[in-house]
Short mmCIF file of C-alpha atoms in Angstrom, two decimals:
data_model
loop_
_atom_site.label_atom_id
_atom_site.label_comp_id
_atom_site.label_asym_id
_atom_site.label_seq_id
_atom_site.Cartn_x
_atom_site.Cartn_y
_atom_site.Cartn_z
CA MET A 1 -9.62 -2.10 40.17
CA GLU A 2 -13.33 -2.74 40.13
CA LEU A 3 -15.06 -5.03 37.67
CA GLN A 4 -17.44 -2.19 36.87
CA SER A 5 -14.64 -0.20 35.22
CA CYS A 6 -14.50 -2.82 32.45
CA PHE A 7 -18.16 -2.22 31.70
CA PRO A 8 -19.18 1.37 30.99
CA ILE A 9 -22.77 0.08 30.83
CA TRP A 10 -22.63 -1.53 34.29
CA ASP A 11 -25.24 0.85 35.72
CA LYS A 12 -27.68 -0.17 33.01
CA LEU A 13 -27.75 -3.75 34.28
CA SER A 14 -30.42 -4.67 36.80
CA ALA A 15 -29.40 -5.52 40.37
CA VAL A 16 -30.13 -9.18 39.64
CA GLN A 17 -27.99 -9.13 36.50
CA GLN A 18 -25.13 -7.43 38.36
CA ASP A 19 -25.34 -10.03 41.13
CA THR A 20 -25.43 -12.88 38.62
CA ILE A 21 -22.17 -11.66 37.09
CA LEU A 22 -20.47 -10.77 40.37
CA GLY A 23 -21.52 -14.07 41.93
CA SER A 24 -19.96 -16.10 39.13
CA LEU A 25 -16.69 -14.20 38.94
CA ILE A 26 -13.47 -16.19 39.11
CA SER A 27 -10.17 -14.47 39.97
CA ARG A 28 -6.99 -15.84 38.49
CA GLN A 29 -3.32 -14.96 38.50
CA VAL A 30 -1.25 -16.30 35.66
CA LYS A 31 2.48 -16.21 35.10
CA LYS A 32 4.16 -14.81 32.01
CA GLY A 33 4.11 -17.45 29.31
CA ALA A 34 1.08 -19.32 30.63
CA LEU A 35 -1.40 -20.68 28.10
CA ILE A 36 -4.83 -19.36 29.09
CA HIS A 37 -7.07 -20.50 26.30
CA SER A 38 -6.53 -22.94 23.51
CA GLY A 39 -8.56 -22.89 20.33
CA SER A 40 -11.93 -24.56 20.28
CA THR A 41 -11.05 -27.27 22.79
CA ASP A 42 -12.26 -25.29 25.77
CA CYS A 43 -14.71 -22.50 26.45
CA THR A 44 -12.83 -20.59 29.10
CA GLY A 45 -15.27 -17.76 29.45
CA LEU A 46 -14.91 -14.02 29.14
CA LEU A 47 -11.51 -12.77 30.29
CA LEU A 48 -11.18 -9.34 31.90
CA VAL A 49 -7.66 -8.14 32.34
CA LYS A 50 -7.02 -6.41 35.69
CA SER A 51 -3.32 -5.91 35.03
CA GLY A 52 -0.74 -7.50 32.80
CA GLN A 53 -0.81 -8.35 29.13
CA LEU A 54 -2.37 -11.09 27.01
CA ARG A 55 -1.80 -12.07 23.42
CA ALA A 56 -4.41 -13.61 21.12
CA TYR A 57 -3.07 -15.47 18.12
CA ILE A 58 -3.87 -18.14 15.60
CA LEU A 59 -1.84 -21.26 14.96
CA SER A 60 -1.27 -23.07 11.70
CA ASP A 61 -1.23 -26.87 11.45
CA GLU A 62 2.55 -26.63 11.31
CA GLY A 63 2.70 -24.65 14.54
CA ARG A 64 3.34 -21.24 12.99
CA GLU A 65 1.76 -18.31 14.82
CA VAL A 66 0.45 -14.88 14.00
CA THR A 67 -0.70 -12.36 16.58
CA ILE A 68 -4.17 -10.99 15.98
CA TYR A 69 -4.47 -8.66 18.95
CA ARG A 70 -3.19 -7.93 22.45
CA LEU A 71 -5.06 -7.12 25.61
CA PHE A 72 -4.10 -4.81 28.46
CA GLY A 73 -5.69 -3.59 31.70
CA ARG A 74 -9.48 -3.22 31.45
CA ASP A 75 -9.59 -5.04 28.12
CA ILE A 76 -12.14 -7.76 27.60
CA CYS A 77 -11.39 -10.93 25.67
CA LEU A 78 -14.53 -12.17 23.98
CA PHE A 79 -13.20 -15.01 21.91
CA SER A 80 -12.13 -17.11 24.84
CA ALA A 81 -15.91 -17.36 25.26
CA SER A 82 -16.63 -17.79 21.56
CA CYS A 83 -18.63 -20.94 22.34
CA MET A 84 -21.43 -18.60 23.36
CA LEU A 85 -21.60 -17.27 19.79
CA ARG A 86 -22.89 -19.98 17.48
CA SER A 87 -21.52 -18.19 14.44
CA ALA A 88 -17.96 -17.79 15.71
CA GLN A 89 -16.21 -20.55 13.80
CA PHE A 90 -12.56 -19.94 14.46
CA ASP A 91 -9.93 -20.84 16.99
CA VAL A 92 -7.95 -18.29 18.90
CA THR A 93 -5.16 -19.16 21.31
CA ILE A 94 -4.43 -16.85 24.22
CA ASP A 95 -1.39 -16.68 26.42
CA ALA A 96 0.07 -14.29 28.95
CA GLU A 97 2.86 -12.03 27.71
CA LYS A 98 3.40 -10.74 31.24
CA ASP A 99 2.31 -11.84 34.72
CA THR A 100 -1.39 -11.13 34.54
CA ASP A 101 -4.27 -10.72 36.99
CA LEU A 102 -7.63 -11.41 35.49
CA TRP A 103 -11.26 -12.17 36.12
CA ILE A 104 -13.20 -14.82 34.29
CA ILE A 105 -16.94 -14.63 33.72
CA PRO A 106 -18.16 -18.10 32.73
CA ALA A 107 -19.44 -18.05 29.14
CA GLU A 108 -22.82 -19.48 30.07
CA VAL A 109 -23.43 -16.78 32.71
CA TYR A 110 -22.43 -13.99 30.37
CA ARG A 111 -24.56 -15.36 27.56
CA ARG A 112 -27.61 -15.57 29.81
CA VAL A 113 -27.33 -11.96 30.94
CA MET A 114 -26.51 -10.76 27.43
CA GLU A 115 -29.59 -12.47 26.03
CA GLU A 116 -31.90 -10.38 28.16
CA SER A 117 -29.90 -7.15 28.43
CA ALA A 118 -29.83 -4.88 25.39
CA PRO A 119 -27.12 -2.64 26.95
CA LEU A 120 -24.78 -5.60 27.58
CA SER A 121 -25.47 -7.04 24.16
CA ASN A 122 -24.82 -3.71 22.46
CA TYR A 123 -21.64 -3.27 24.43
CA THR A 124 -20.55 -6.77 23.37
CA ASN A 125 -21.18 -5.68 19.80
CA GLU A 126 -18.79 -2.78 20.30
CA ILE A 127 -16.10 -5.05 21.73
CA MET A 128 -16.44 -7.37 18.76
CA ALA A 129 -16.34 -4.48 16.29
CA ALA A 130 -13.11 -3.28 17.94
CA ARG A 131 -11.50 -6.72 17.56
CA PHE A 132 -12.82 -6.90 14.01
CA SER A 133 -11.05 -3.62 13.27
CA GLU A 134 -7.79 -5.04 14.57
CA VAL A 135 -8.11 -8.12 12.39
CA MET A 136 -8.93 -5.98 9.35
CA TRP A 137 -5.82 -3.91 10.07
CA LEU A 138 -3.88 -7.18 10.16
CA VAL A 139 -5.33 -8.25 6.80
CA GLU A 140 -4.27 -4.94 5.28
CA GLN A 141 -0.80 -5.34 6.76
CA ILE A 142 -0.23 -8.82 5.43
CA MET A 143 -1.80 -8.09 2.05
CA TRP A 144 -0.26 -4.77 1.15
CA LYS A 145 2.70 -4.08 3.43
CA SER A 146 6.18 -5.41 2.87
CA MET A 147 7.88 -7.19 5.76
CA ASP A 148 10.30 -4.32 6.52
CA ARG A 149 7.34 -2.04 7.21
CA ARG A 150 5.61 -4.70 9.30
CA VAL A 151 8.75 -5.20 11.41
CA ALA A 152 9.05 -1.42 11.86
CA ALA A 153 5.37 -1.23 12.92
CA PHE A 154 5.85 -4.08 15.39
CA LEU A 155 8.98 -2.55 16.97
CA LEU A 156 7.21 0.79 17.42
CA GLU A 157 4.19 -0.94 18.99
CA GLU A 158 6.43 -2.87 21.39
CA SER A 159 8.32 0.27 22.30
CA ALA A 160 5.04 2.05 23.07
CA ILE A 161 3.88 -0.88 25.25
CA GLU A 162 7.16 -1.15 27.13
CA GLY A 163 7.72 2.58 27.37
CA GLY A 164 11.31 2.47 26.19
CA ASP A 165 13.56 2.16 23.16
CA ARG A 166 15.37 -0.95 24.32
CA LEU A 167 13.37 -4.12 23.69
CA PHE A 168 14.28 -7.47 25.25
CA ILE A 169 12.91 -9.71 22.56
CA THR A 170 14.21 -12.50 20.37
CA HIS A 171 13.96 -12.69 16.61
CA GLU A 172 11.93 -15.88 17.08
CA THR A 173 9.32 -14.04 19.15
CA ILE A 174 9.01 -11.27 16.58
CA ALA A 175 8.58 -13.91 13.86
CA ASN A 176 5.76 -15.53 15.86
CA HIS A 177 3.95 -12.24 16.19
CA LEU A 178 4.19 -11.52 12.49
CA GLY A 179 3.57 -15.04 11.22
CA THR A 180 6.88 -15.41 9.45
CA HIS A 181 10.17 -17.28 9.88
CA ARG A 182 12.98 -16.29 12.22
CA GLU A 183 15.43 -16.01 9.31
CA VAL A 184 13.21 -13.44 7.61
CA VAL A 185 13.10 -11.32 10.77
CA THR A 186 16.85 -11.57 11.26
CA ARG A 187 17.43 -10.41 7.70
CA MET A 188 15.02 -7.49 8.13
CA LEU A 189 16.55 -6.42 11.44
CA ARG A 190 20.03 -6.46 9.88
CA TYR A 191 18.74 -4.34 7.04
CA LEU A 192 17.21 -1.90 9.56
CA GLN A 193 20.54 -1.88 11.44
CA ASP A 194 22.44 -1.06 8.23
CA GLU A 195 20.04 1.84 7.75
CA GLY A 196 20.86 3.12 11.23
CA LEU A 197 17.31 2.58 12.48
CA VAL A 198 18.02 -0.07 15.12
CA LYS A 199 20.99 -1.54 16.96
CA LEU A 200 21.08 -5.28 17.60
CA SER A 201 22.76 -7.15 20.39
CA ARG A 202 22.17 -10.52 22.00
CA GLY A 203 18.50 -10.73 23.05
CA THR A 204 17.82 -7.03 22.49
CA VAL A 205 16.74 -4.69 19.76
CA GLU A 206 17.38 -1.02 20.38
CA LEU A 207 15.37 1.57 18.49
CA ARG A 208 17.97 4.11 17.36
CA ASP A 209 15.77 6.23 15.15
CA PRO A 210 12.07 5.96 16.05
CA LYS A 211 11.24 8.80 13.63
CA GLY A 212 12.91 6.93 10.80
CA LEU A 213 11.04 3.74 11.75
CA THR A 214 7.78 5.69 11.82
CA ALA A 215 8.49 7.08 8.35
CA LEU A 216 9.21 3.57 7.09
CA ARG A 217 6.03 2.19 8.68
CA ASP A 218 3.80 4.91 7.25
CA ASN A 219 5.47 4.98 3.89
CA MET B 1 -39.57 -12.76 -0.15
CA GLU B 2 -40.53 -11.17 3.13
CA LEU B 3 -38.19 -9.01 5.17
CA GLN B 4 -39.03 -11.16 8.19
CA SER B 5 -37.20 -14.13 6.68
CA CYS B 6 -33.90 -12.24 7.09
CA PHE B 7 -34.55 -11.93 10.81
CA PRO B 8 -35.22 -15.16 12.68
CA ILE B 9 -35.88 -12.99 15.75
CA TRP B 10 -38.51 -10.84 14.01
CA ASP B 11 -41.30 -12.10 16.29
CA LYS B 12 -39.35 -10.97 19.33
CA LEU B 13 -39.53 -7.34 18.24
CA SER B 14 -42.42 -5.26 19.53
CA ALA B 15 -45.09 -4.07 17.10
CA VAL B 16 -43.64 -0.56 17.34
CA GLN B 17 -40.13 -1.79 16.59
CA GLN B 18 -41.37 -3.82 13.62
CA ASP B 19 -43.23 -0.80 12.28
CA THR B 20 -40.19 1.43 12.75
CA ILE B 21 -38.10 -0.90 10.61
CA LEU B 22 -40.78 -1.59 8.00
CA GLY B 23 -41.61 2.11 7.73
CA SER B 24 -38.00 3.05 6.99
CA LEU B 25 -37.31 0.31 4.46
CA ILE B 26 -35.88 1.32 1.08
CA SER B 27 -36.09 -1.05 -1.88
CA ARG B 28 -33.36 -0.94 -4.48
CA GLN B 29 -32.43 -2.77 -7.63
CA VAL B 30 -28.82 -2.62 -8.70
CA LYS B 31 -27.14 -3.83 -11.84
CA LYS B 32 -24.21 -6.20 -11.94
CA GLY B 33 -21.03 -4.22 -11.38
CA ALA B 34 -22.70 -1.37 -9.48
CA LEU B 35 -20.82 0.10 -6.54
CA ILE B 36 -23.17 0.00 -3.56
CA HIS B 37 -21.06 1.17 -0.69
CA SER B 38 -17.68 2.80 -0.60
CA GLY B 39 -15.48 2.72 2.47
CA SER B 40 -16.06 5.22 5.23
CA THR B 41 -17.28 8.00 2.97
CA ASP B 42 -20.91 7.05 3.32
CA CYS B 43 -23.08 5.21 5.80
CA THR B 44 -25.40 3.41 3.45
CA GLY B 45 -27.29 1.45 6.07
CA LEU B 46 -27.95 -2.22 6.59
CA LEU B 47 -28.23 -4.12 3.31
CA LEU B 48 -30.54 -7.12 3.05
CA VAL B 49 -30.14 -9.17 -0.09
CA LYS B 50 -33.44 -10.33 -1.60
CA SER B 51 -31.81 -11.93 -4.61
CA GLY B 52 -28.52 -11.60 -6.42
CA GLN B 53 -24.97 -11.47 -5.13
CA LEU B 54 -22.80 -8.86 -3.43
CA ARG B 55 -19.09 -8.77 -2.76
CA ALA B 56 -17.42 -7.04 0.18
CA TYR B 57 -13.76 -6.23 -0.26
CA ILE B 58 -11.00 -3.96 0.91
CA LEU B 59 -8.91 -1.71 -1.29
CA SER B 60 -5.27 -0.76 -0.92
CA ASP B 61 -3.98 2.75 -1.56
CA GLU B 62 -2.73 1.47 -4.91
CA GLY B 63 -6.15 0.16 -5.88
CA ARG B 64 -5.46 -3.52 -5.23
CA GLU B 65 -8.44 -5.49 -3.93
CA VAL B 66 -9.07 -8.53 -1.78
CA THR B 67 -12.47 -10.10 -1.23
CA ILE B 68 -13.40 -10.54 2.40
CA TYR B 69 -16.84 -12.10 1.98
CA ARG B 70 -19.80 -12.48 -0.35
CA LEU B 71 -23.49 -12.12 0.30
CA PHE B 72 -26.40 -14.02 -1.20
CA GLY B 73 -30.19 -14.12 -0.77
CA ARG B 74 -31.29 -13.45 2.83
CA ASP B 75 -27.81 -12.35 3.86
CA ILE B 76 -27.39 -9.17 5.85
CA CYS B 77 -24.52 -6.77 5.30
CA LEU B 78 -23.65 -5.07 8.55
CA PHE B 79 -20.57 -3.14 7.58
CA SER B 80 -22.30 -0.89 5.09
CA ALA B 81 -23.80 0.47 8.34
CA SER B 82 -20.58 0.38 10.30
CA CYS B 83 -21.03 4.04 11.21
CA MET B 84 -23.49 2.81 13.81
CA LEU B 85 -20.69 0.94 15.57
CA ARG B 86 -18.27 3.42 17.10
CA SER B 87 -15.58 0.75 17.34
CA ALA B 88 -15.69 -0.34 13.70
CA GLN B 89 -12.63 1.40 12.31
CA PHE B 90 -12.23 -0.05 8.86
CA ASP B 91 -13.44 0.54 5.35
CA VAL B 92 -15.25 -2.05 3.33
CA THR B 93 -16.30 -1.55 -0.28
CA ILE B 94 -19.34 -3.40 -1.60
CA ASP B 95 -20.39 -3.97 -5.16
CA ALA B 96 -22.89 -6.16 -6.99
CA GLU B 97 -21.51 -9.29 -8.61
CA LYS B 98 -24.88 -9.97 -10.19
CA ASP B 99 -28.07 -7.98 -10.72
CA THR B 100 -29.30 -7.65 -7.16
CA ASP B 101 -32.54 -6.79 -5.41
CA LEU B 102 -32.07 -5.50 -1.92
CA TRP B 103 -33.59 -3.66 0.98
CA ILE B 104 -31.84 -0.98 2.93
CA ILE B 105 -32.55 -0.22 6.57
CA PRO B 106 -31.08 3.21 7.40
CA ALA B 107 -28.25 2.86 9.93
CA GLU B 108 -29.79 5.31 12.36
CA VAL B 109 -33.11 3.44 12.43
CA TYR B 110 -31.43 0.08 12.95
CA ARG B 111 -29.19 1.43 15.68
CA ARG B 112 -32.14 2.90 17.55
CA VAL B 113 -34.09 -0.36 17.55
CA MET B 114 -30.97 -2.39 18.37
CA GLU B 115 -30.21 -0.19 21.37
CA GLU B 116 -33.46 -1.11 23.04
CA SER B 117 -33.98 -4.64 21.74
CA ALA B 118 -31.84 -7.40 23.26
CA PRO B 119 -33.00 -9.95 20.64
CA LEU B 120 -32.00 -7.70 17.72
CA SER B 121 -28.71 -6.80 19.37
CA ASN B 122 -27.90 -10.44 20.06
CA TYR B 123 -28.78 -11.36 16.51
CA THR B 124 -26.50 -8.57 15.25
CA ASN B 125 -23.78 -10.12 17.38
CA GLU B 126 -24.28 -13.40 15.58
CA ILE B 127 -24.07 -11.73 12.16
CA MET B 128 -20.86 -10.01 13.14
CA ALA B 129 -19.39 -13.24 14.52
CA ALA B 130 -20.20 -14.95 11.21
CA ARG B 131 -18.37 -12.23 9.23
CA PHE B 132 -15.52 -12.36 11.73
CA SER B 133 -15.21 -16.08 11.04
CA GLU B 134 -14.94 -15.40 7.32
CA VAL B 135 -12.22 -12.82 7.84
CA MET B 136 -10.31 -15.18 10.15
CA TRP B 137 -10.54 -17.85 7.45
CA LEU B 138 -9.10 -15.30 5.03
CA VAL B 139 -6.23 -14.53 7.41
CA GLU B 140 -5.42 -18.23 7.65
CA GLN B 141 -5.54 -18.53 3.87
CA ILE B 142 -3.19 -15.66 3.19
CA MET B 143 -0.83 -16.55 6.04
CA TRP B 144 -0.47 -20.28 5.62
CA LYS B 145 -1.74 -21.31 2.20
CA SER B 146 0.23 -21.15 -1.01
CA MET B 147 -1.35 -19.40 -3.98
CA ASP B 148 -2.08 -22.63 -5.89
CA ARG B 149 -4.29 -23.82 -3.05
CA ARG B 150 -5.99 -20.44 -2.77
CA VAL B 151 -6.77 -20.44 -6.51
CA ALA B 152 -8.12 -24.00 -6.23
CA ALA B 153 -10.31 -22.97 -3.26
CA PHE B 154 -11.60 -19.94 -5.16
CA LEU B 155 -12.47 -21.95 -8.30
CA LEU B 156 -14.36 -24.52 -6.22
CA GLU B 157 -16.25 -21.75 -4.40
CA GLU B 158 -17.19 -20.10 -7.70
CA SER B 159 -18.29 -23.40 -9.15
CA ALA B 160 -20.53 -24.02 -6.13
CA ILE B 161 -22.04 -20.53 -6.46
CA GLU B 162 -22.64 -20.83 -10.20
CA GLY B 163 -23.73 -24.43 -10.07
CA GLY B 164 -21.49 -25.55 -12.92
CA ASP B 165 -17.94 -26.46 -13.86
CA ARG B 166 -17.55 -23.80 -16.55
CA LEU B 167 -16.75 -20.38 -15.10
CA PHE B 168 -16.93 -17.18 -17.14
CA ILE B 169 -14.32 -15.22 -15.32
CA THR B 170 -11.15 -13.36 -16.21
CA HIS B 171 -7.75 -13.81 -14.60
CA GLU B 172 -7.94 -10.16 -13.54
CA THR B 173 -11.16 -10.79 -11.61
CA ILE B 174 -9.70 -13.80 -9.84
CA ALA B 175 -6.65 -11.72 -8.93
CA ASN B 176 -8.89 -9.02 -7.43
CA HIS B 177 -10.68 -11.58 -5.30
CA LEU B 178 -7.44 -13.01 -3.98
CA GLY B 179 -5.53 -9.77 -3.60
CA THR B 180 -2.76 -10.67 -6.00
CA HIS B 181 -1.58 -9.74 -9.51
CA ARG B 182 -3.08 -11.01 -12.73
CA GLU B 183 0.24 -12.48 -13.81
CA VAL B 184 0.36 -14.63 -10.68
CA VAL B 185 -3.11 -16.00 -11.36
CA THR B 186 -2.31 -16.70 -15.01
CA ARG B 187 0.80 -18.62 -13.97
CA MET B 188 -1.18 -20.62 -11.40
CA LEU B 189 -3.97 -21.44 -13.84
CA ARG B 190 -1.45 -22.65 -16.40
CA TYR B 191 0.12 -24.83 -13.76
CA LEU B 192 -3.33 -26.23 -12.86
CA GLN B 193 -3.98 -26.82 -16.58
CA ASP B 194 -0.69 -28.69 -16.94
CA GLU B 195 -1.80 -30.89 -14.02
CA GLY B 196 -5.08 -31.65 -15.86
CA LEU B 197 -7.19 -29.92 -13.20
CA VAL B 198 -8.62 -27.13 -15.35
CA LYS B 199 -8.95 -26.19 -19.00
CA LEU B 200 -8.46 -22.57 -20.03
CA SER B 201 -9.94 -20.73 -22.96
CA ARG B 202 -10.64 -17.09 -23.66
CA GLY B 203 -12.70 -15.69 -20.78
CA THR B 204 -13.45 -19.07 -19.25
CA VAL B 205 -11.96 -21.53 -16.80
CA GLU B 206 -13.34 -25.04 -16.90
CA LEU B 207 -12.96 -27.29 -13.88
CA ARG B 208 -11.83 -30.61 -15.35
CA ASP B 209 -11.12 -32.44 -12.11
CA PRO B 210 -13.02 -31.00 -9.14
CA LYS B 211 -11.86 -33.89 -6.93
CA GLY B 212 -8.26 -33.13 -7.76
CA LEU B 213 -8.83 -29.44 -7.02
CA THR B 214 -10.45 -30.36 -3.71
CA ALA B 215 -7.49 -32.53 -2.80
CA LEU B 216 -5.14 -29.67 -3.65
CA ARG B 217 -7.19 -27.19 -1.61
CA ASP B 218 -7.37 -29.41 1.47
CA ASN B 219 -3.79 -30.55 1.23
#
């Protein structure tokens, strides 16, 4: 994969700007589970996912988590470079959900090019608007949707990512995505099992009735 | 007030760009309570608040509300022009909390200047990052904070906006800001009254112990 494929506006950068970015590029391979970026303590830089899967989430003081978005191949993570935006006053933690190959563009380099390039700056605007949309979706979910519908939505999302109906995932992990307690997830999953929508066994959740889960989610 | 004072980067626009914006400017006065922008049905344009107060909120299918941010003098509302950002897939409703004087820059005009001006595009990035921060704060509030602390935070915010300890506000209005039911707010306010933190009377909430409310909020 070429770096250019992450940036539809690559051709609108000058040769100097392209070289500045390419010359600063850092390649990194991280293992599943690795912590890549932690809150405001570091300014990792822009992450570009070559392959694999990242998760961005926020942490409460008590260590509770809630997933705000996930990143796949060709996705760009802006908020690991949020130090370059004065007005970004929030802490996002990012870890690898799968073995992941990525590039890093140092925040300072990206900021410098963005400051003089309208195409790059406008494209950055679009990336931010996309993440904003995901967070607004999350707000709607946690404000208006009951937990059974949120669990159904999460299982369907996971199944789409993994490309199968059998998910190898613990109740604890689901709880961390949704920002709730393991016991709540266990209760919900048992309810969904009673309804014939899923089948539970040790370490797995099997989607028995994806249509039924979809109906529940969209209800 | 001059339009320029909303844009610290005004001097970095070319004379043509400045004229394009100034030539398209619409002045509007709206009364308290007026609906200014409604979801995705219209693309009102960029709102610039000269004086007064706006509220941006989201609406559930059932008509429940939750405030996502508020705008005061010199603030810029980007999401009333979200049609200019392809990736902005969410609906924000905006109404006037007070009589408000504002300018509107049509979305198409703003987008055109932003596409060619790196300074304007970078500044737009900063505005979006600031709103993003407010929404992330909201997510943290609704995920991790109990309702008593959210009510305390809201009363302190209102008191700072109004510049006084006596708020003329109904329980229904507070509920709409926080995305909950009136009954929940009434119960919370009575609890706060029992603790000596507020005093309730018809149509008003008086902050009796702002320090105590602050301690509760930051707890």
